[in-house]
Tab-separated table of N, CA, C and O in Angstrom:
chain	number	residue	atom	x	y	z
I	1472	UNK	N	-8.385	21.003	1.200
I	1472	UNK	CA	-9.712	21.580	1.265
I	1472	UNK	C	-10.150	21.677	2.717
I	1472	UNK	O	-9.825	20.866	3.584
I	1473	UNK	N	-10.757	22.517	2.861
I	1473	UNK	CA	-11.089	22.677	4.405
I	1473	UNK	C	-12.676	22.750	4.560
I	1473	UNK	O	-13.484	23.325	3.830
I	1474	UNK	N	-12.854	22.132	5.519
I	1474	UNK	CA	-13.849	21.058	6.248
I	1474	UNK	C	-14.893	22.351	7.240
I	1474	UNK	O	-15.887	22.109	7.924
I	1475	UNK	N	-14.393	23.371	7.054
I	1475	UNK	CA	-15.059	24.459	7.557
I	1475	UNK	C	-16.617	24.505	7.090
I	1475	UNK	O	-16.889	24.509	5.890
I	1476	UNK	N	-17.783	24.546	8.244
I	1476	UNK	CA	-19.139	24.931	7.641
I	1476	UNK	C	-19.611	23.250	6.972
I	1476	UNK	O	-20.788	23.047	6.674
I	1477	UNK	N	-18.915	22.529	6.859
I	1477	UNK	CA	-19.198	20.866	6.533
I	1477	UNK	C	-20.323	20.215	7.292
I	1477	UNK	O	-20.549	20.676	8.410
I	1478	UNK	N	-21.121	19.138	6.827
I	1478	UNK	CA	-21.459	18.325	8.249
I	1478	UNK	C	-20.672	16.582	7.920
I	1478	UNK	O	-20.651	16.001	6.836
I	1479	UNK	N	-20.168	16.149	9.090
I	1479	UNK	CA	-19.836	15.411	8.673
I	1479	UNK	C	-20.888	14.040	9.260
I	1479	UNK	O	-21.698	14.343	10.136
I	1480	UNK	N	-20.864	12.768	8.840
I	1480	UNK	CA	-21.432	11.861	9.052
I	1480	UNK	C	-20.853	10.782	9.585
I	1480	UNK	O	-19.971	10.344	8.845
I	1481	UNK	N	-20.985	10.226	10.497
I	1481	UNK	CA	-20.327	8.564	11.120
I	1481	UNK	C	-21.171	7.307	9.826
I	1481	UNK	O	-22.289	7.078	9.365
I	1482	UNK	N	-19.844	6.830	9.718
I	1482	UNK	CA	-20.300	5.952	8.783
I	1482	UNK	C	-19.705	4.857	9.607
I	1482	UNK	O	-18.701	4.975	10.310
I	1483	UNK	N	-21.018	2.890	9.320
I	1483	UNK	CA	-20.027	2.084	10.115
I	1483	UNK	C	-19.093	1.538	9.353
I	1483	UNK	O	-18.751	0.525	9.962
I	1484	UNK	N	-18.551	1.612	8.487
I	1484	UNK	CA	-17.641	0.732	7.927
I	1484	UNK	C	-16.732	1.878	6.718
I	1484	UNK	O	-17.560	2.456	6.015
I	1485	UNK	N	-15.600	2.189	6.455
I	1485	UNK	CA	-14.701	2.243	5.826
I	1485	UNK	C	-14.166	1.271	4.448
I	1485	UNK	O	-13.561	0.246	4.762
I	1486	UNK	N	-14.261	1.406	3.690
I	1486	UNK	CA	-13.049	0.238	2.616
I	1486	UNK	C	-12.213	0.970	1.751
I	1486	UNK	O	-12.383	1.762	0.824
I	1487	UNK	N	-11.546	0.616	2.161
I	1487	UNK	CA	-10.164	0.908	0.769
I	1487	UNK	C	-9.715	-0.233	-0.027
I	1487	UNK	O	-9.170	-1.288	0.297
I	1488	UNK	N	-10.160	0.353	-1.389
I	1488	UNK	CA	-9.543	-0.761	-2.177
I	1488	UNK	C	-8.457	-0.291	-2.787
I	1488	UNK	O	-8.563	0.887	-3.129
I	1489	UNK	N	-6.973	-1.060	-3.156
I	1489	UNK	CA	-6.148	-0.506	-3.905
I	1489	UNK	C	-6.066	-1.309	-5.095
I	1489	UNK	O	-6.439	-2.482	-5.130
I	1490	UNK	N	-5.755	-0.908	-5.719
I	1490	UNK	CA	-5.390	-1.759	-7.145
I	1490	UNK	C	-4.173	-0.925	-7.748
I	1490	UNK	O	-3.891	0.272	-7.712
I	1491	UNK	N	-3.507	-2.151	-8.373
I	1491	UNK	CA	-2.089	-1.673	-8.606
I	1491	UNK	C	-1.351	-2.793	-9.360
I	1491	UNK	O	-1.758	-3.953	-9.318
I	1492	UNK	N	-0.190	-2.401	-10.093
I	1492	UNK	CA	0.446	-3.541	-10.525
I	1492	UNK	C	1.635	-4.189	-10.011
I	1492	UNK	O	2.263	-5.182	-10.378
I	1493	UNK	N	1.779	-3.334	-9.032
I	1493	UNK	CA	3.347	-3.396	-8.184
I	1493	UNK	C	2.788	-3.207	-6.939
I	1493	UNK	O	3.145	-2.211	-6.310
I	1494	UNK	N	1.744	-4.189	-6.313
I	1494	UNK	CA	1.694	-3.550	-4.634
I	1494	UNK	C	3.153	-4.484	-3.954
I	1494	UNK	O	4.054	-5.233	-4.331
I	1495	UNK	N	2.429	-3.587	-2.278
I	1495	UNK	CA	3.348	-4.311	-1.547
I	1495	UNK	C	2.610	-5.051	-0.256
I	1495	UNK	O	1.625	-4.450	0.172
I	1496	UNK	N	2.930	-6.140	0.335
I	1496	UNK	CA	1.811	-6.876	1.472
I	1496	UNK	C	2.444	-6.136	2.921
I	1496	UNK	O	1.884	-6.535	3.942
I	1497	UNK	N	3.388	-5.255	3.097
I	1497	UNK	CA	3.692	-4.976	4.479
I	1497	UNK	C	4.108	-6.511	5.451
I	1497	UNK	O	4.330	-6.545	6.661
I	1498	UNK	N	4.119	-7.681	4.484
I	1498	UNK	CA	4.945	-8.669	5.233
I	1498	UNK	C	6.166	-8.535	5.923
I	1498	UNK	O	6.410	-9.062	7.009
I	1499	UNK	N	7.120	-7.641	5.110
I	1499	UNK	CA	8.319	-7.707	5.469
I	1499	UNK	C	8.365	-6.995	6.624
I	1499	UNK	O	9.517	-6.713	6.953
I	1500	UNK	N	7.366	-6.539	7.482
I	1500	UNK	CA	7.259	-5.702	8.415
I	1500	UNK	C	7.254	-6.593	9.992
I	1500	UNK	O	7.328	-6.006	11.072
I	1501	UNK	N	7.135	-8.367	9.821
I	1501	UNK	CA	6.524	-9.305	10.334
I	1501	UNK	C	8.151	-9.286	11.565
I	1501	UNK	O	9.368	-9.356	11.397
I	1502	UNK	N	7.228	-9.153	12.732
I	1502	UNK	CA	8.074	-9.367	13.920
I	1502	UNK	C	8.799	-7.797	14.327
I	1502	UNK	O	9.438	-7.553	15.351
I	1503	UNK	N	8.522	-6.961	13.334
I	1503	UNK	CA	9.375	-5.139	13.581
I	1503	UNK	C	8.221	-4.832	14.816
I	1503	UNK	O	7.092	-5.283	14.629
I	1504	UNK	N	8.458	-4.177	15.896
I	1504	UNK	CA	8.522	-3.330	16.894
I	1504	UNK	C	7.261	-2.060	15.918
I	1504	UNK	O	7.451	-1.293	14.974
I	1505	UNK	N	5.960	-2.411	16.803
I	1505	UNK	CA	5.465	-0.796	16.527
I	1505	UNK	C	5.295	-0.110	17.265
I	1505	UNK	O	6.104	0.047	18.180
I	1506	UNK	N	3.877	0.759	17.142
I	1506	UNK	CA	2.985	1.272	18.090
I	1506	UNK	C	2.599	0.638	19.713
I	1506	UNK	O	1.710	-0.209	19.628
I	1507	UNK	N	3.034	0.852	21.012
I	1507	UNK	CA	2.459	0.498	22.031
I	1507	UNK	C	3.294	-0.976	22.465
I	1507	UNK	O	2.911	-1.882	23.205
I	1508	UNK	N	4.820	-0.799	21.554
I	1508	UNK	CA	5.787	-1.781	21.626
I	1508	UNK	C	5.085	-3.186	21.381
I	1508	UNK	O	5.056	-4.031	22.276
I	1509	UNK	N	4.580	-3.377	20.262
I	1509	UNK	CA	3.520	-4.696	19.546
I	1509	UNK	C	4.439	-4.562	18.773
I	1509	UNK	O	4.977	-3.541	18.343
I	1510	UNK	N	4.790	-6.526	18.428
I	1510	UNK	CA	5.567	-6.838	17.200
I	1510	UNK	C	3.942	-6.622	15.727
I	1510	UNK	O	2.739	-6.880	15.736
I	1511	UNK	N	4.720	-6.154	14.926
I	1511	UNK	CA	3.716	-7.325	13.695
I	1511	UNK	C	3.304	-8.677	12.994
I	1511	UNK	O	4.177	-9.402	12.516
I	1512	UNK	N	1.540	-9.119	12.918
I	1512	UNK	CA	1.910	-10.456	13.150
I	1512	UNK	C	2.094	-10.488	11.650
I	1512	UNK	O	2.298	-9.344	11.245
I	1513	UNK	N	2.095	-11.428	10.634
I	1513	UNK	CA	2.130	-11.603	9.693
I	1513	UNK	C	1.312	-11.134	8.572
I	1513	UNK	O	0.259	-11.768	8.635
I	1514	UNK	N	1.284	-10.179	7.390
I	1514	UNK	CA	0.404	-9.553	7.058
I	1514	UNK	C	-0.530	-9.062	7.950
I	1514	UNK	O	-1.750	-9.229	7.960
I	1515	UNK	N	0.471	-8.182	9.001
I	1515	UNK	CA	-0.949	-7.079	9.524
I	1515	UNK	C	-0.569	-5.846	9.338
I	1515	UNK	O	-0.714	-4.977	10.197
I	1516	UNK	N	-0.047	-5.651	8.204
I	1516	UNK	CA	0.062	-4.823	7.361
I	1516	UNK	C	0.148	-4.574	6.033
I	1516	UNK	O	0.439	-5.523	5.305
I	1517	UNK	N	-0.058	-3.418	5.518
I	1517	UNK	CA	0.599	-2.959	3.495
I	1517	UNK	C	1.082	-1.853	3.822
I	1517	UNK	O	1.096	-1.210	4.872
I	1518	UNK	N	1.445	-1.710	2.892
I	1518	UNK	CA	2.703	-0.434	2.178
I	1518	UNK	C	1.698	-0.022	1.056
I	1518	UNK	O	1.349	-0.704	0.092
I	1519	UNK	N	1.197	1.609	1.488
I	1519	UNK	CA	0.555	2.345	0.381
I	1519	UNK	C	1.248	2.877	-0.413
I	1519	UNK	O	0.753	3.819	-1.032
I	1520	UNK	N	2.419	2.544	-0.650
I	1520	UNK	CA	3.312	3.180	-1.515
I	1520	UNK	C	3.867	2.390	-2.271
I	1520	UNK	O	5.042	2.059	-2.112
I	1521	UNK	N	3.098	1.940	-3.248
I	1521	UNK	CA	3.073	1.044	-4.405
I	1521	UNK	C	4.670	1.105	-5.427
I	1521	UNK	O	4.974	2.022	-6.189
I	1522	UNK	N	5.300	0.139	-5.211
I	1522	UNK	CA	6.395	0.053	-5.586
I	1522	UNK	C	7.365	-1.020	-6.319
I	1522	UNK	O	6.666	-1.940	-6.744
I	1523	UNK	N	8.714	-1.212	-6.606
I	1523	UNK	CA	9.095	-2.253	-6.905
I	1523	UNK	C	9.225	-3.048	-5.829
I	1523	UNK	O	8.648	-2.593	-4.842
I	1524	UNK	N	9.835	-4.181	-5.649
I	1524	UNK	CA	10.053	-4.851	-4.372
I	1524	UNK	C	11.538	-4.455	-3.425
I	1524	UNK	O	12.616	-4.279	-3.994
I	1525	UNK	N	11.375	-4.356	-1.948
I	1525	UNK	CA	12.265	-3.676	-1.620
I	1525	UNK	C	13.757	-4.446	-1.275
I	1525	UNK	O	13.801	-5.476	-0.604
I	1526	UNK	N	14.869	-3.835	-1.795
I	1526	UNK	CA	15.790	-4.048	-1.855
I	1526	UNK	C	16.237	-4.897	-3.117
I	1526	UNK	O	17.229	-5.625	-3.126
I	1527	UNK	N	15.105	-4.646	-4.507
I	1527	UNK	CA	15.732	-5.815	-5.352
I	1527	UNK	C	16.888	-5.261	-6.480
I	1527	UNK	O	17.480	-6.003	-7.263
I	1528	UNK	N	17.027	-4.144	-6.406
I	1528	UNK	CA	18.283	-3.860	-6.834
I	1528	UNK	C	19.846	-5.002	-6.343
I	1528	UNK	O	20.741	-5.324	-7.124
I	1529	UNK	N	19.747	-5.386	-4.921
I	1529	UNK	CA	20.514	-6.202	-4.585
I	1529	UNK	C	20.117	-8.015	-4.269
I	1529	UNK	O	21.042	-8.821	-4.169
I	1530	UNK	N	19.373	-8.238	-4.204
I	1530	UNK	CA	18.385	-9.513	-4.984
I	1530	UNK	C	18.026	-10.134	-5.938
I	1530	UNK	O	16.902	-9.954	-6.407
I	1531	UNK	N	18.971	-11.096	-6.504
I	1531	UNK	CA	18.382	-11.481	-7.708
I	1531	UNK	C	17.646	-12.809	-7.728
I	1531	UNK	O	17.882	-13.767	-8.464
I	1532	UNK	N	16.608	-12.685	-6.682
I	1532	UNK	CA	15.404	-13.528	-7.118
I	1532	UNK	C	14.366	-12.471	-7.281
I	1532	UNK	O	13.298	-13.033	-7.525
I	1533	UNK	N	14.221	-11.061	-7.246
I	1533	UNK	CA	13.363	-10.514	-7.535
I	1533	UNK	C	13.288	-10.166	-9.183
I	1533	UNK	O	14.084	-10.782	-9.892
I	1534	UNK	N	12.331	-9.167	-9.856
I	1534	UNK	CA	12.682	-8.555	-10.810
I	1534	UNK	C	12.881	-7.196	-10.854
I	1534	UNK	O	12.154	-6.327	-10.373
I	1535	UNK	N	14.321	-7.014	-11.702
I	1535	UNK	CA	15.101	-5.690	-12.045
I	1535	UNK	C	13.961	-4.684	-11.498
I	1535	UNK	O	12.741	-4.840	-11.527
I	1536	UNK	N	14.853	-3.416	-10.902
I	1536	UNK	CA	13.812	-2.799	-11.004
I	1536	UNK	C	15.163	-1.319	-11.801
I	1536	UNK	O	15.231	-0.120	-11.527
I	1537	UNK	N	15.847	-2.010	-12.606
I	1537	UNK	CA	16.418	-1.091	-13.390
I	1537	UNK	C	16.116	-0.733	-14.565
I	1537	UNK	O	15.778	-1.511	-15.457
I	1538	UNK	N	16.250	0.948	-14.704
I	1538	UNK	CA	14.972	1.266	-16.018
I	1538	UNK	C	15.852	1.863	-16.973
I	1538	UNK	O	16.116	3.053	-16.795
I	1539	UNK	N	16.410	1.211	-18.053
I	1539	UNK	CA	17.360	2.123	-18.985
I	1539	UNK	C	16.445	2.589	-20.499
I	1539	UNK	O	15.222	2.458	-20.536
I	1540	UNK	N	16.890	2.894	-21.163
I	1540	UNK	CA	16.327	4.207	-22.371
I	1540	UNK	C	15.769	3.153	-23.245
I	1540	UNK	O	14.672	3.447	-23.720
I	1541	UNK	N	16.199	2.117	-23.544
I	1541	UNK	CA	15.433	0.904	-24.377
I	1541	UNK	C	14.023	0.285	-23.671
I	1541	UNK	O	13.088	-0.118	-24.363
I	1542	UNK	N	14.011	0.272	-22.468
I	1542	UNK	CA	13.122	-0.314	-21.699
I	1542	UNK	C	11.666	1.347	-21.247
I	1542	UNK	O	11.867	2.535	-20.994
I	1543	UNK	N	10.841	0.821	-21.318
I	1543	UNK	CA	9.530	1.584	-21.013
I	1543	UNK	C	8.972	0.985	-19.525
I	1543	UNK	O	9.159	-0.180	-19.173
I	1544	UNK	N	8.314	1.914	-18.789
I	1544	UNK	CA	7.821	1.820	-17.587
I	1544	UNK	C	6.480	2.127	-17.602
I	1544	UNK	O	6.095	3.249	-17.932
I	1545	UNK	N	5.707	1.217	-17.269
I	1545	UNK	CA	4.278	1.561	-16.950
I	1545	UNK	C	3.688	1.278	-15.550
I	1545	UNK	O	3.973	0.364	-14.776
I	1546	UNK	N	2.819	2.258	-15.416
I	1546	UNK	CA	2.988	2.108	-13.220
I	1546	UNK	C	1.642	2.536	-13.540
I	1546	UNK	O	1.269	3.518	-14.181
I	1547	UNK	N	0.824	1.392	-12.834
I	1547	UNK	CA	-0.416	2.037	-12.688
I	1547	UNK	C	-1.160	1.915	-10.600
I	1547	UNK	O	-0.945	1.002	-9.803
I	1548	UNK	N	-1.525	2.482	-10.501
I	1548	UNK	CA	-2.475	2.645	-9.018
I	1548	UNK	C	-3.732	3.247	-8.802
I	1548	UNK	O	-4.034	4.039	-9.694
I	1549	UNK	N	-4.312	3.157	-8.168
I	1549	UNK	CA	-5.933	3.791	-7.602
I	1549	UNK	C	-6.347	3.093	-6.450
I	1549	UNK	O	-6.434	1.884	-6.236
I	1550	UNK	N	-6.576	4.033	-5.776
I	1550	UNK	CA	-7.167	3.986	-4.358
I	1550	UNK	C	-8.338	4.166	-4.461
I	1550	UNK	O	-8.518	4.855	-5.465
I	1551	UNK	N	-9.461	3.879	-3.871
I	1551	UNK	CA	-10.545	3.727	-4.073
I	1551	UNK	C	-11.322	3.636	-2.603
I	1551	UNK	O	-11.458	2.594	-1.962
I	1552	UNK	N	-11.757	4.831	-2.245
I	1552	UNK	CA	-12.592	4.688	-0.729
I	1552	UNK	C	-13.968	5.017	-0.853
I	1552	UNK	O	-14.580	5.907	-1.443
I	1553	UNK	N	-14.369	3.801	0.053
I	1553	UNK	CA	-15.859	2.776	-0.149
I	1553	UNK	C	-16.233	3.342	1.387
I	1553	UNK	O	-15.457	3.456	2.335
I	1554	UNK	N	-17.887	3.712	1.329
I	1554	UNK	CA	-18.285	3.649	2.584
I	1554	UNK	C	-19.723	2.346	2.564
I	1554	UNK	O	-20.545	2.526	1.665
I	1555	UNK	N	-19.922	1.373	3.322
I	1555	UNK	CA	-20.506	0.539	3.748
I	1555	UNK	C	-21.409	0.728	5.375
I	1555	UNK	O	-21.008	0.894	6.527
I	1556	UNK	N	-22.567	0.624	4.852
I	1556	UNK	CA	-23.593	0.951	6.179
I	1556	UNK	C	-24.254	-0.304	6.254
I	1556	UNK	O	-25.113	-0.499	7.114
């Protein structure tokens, strides 16, 4: 959608809430190289891309994330953006 002819407003505060049944904390991201060559510190990040856990196909302390014809999948998510003044 385009923002043409809009007014827009400064708001002070932003929130995103996610809810989900499969998030992810962006932990595993802890000590990787980012932006402006900054490690990450511990949870200073998520993964908006709500998923199984990564790599548990080869992990078995996670759970399966293998889906065969007997088994049913239910995936739920919502994002939810909050403005706060």
């Amino acid at each position: 959608s385009s923002l043409k002819g809009k007014q827009l407003r400064r708001v002070p505060f932003l929130i995103m809430v996610l809810l989900s049944r499969s998030p992810m904390s962006g932990n595993h991201l802890y000590k990787q190289v980012g932006k402006d060559q900054l490690a990450y510190a511990p949870y200073g990040g998520i993964a908006l891309e709500c998923q199984m856990y990564p790599n548990a196909m080869n992990l078995s302390q996670f759970p399966s994330c293998i889906l065969t014809p007997e088994k049913s999948f239910d995936h739920f998510i919502k994002f939810r953006l909050q403005t706060h003044e």
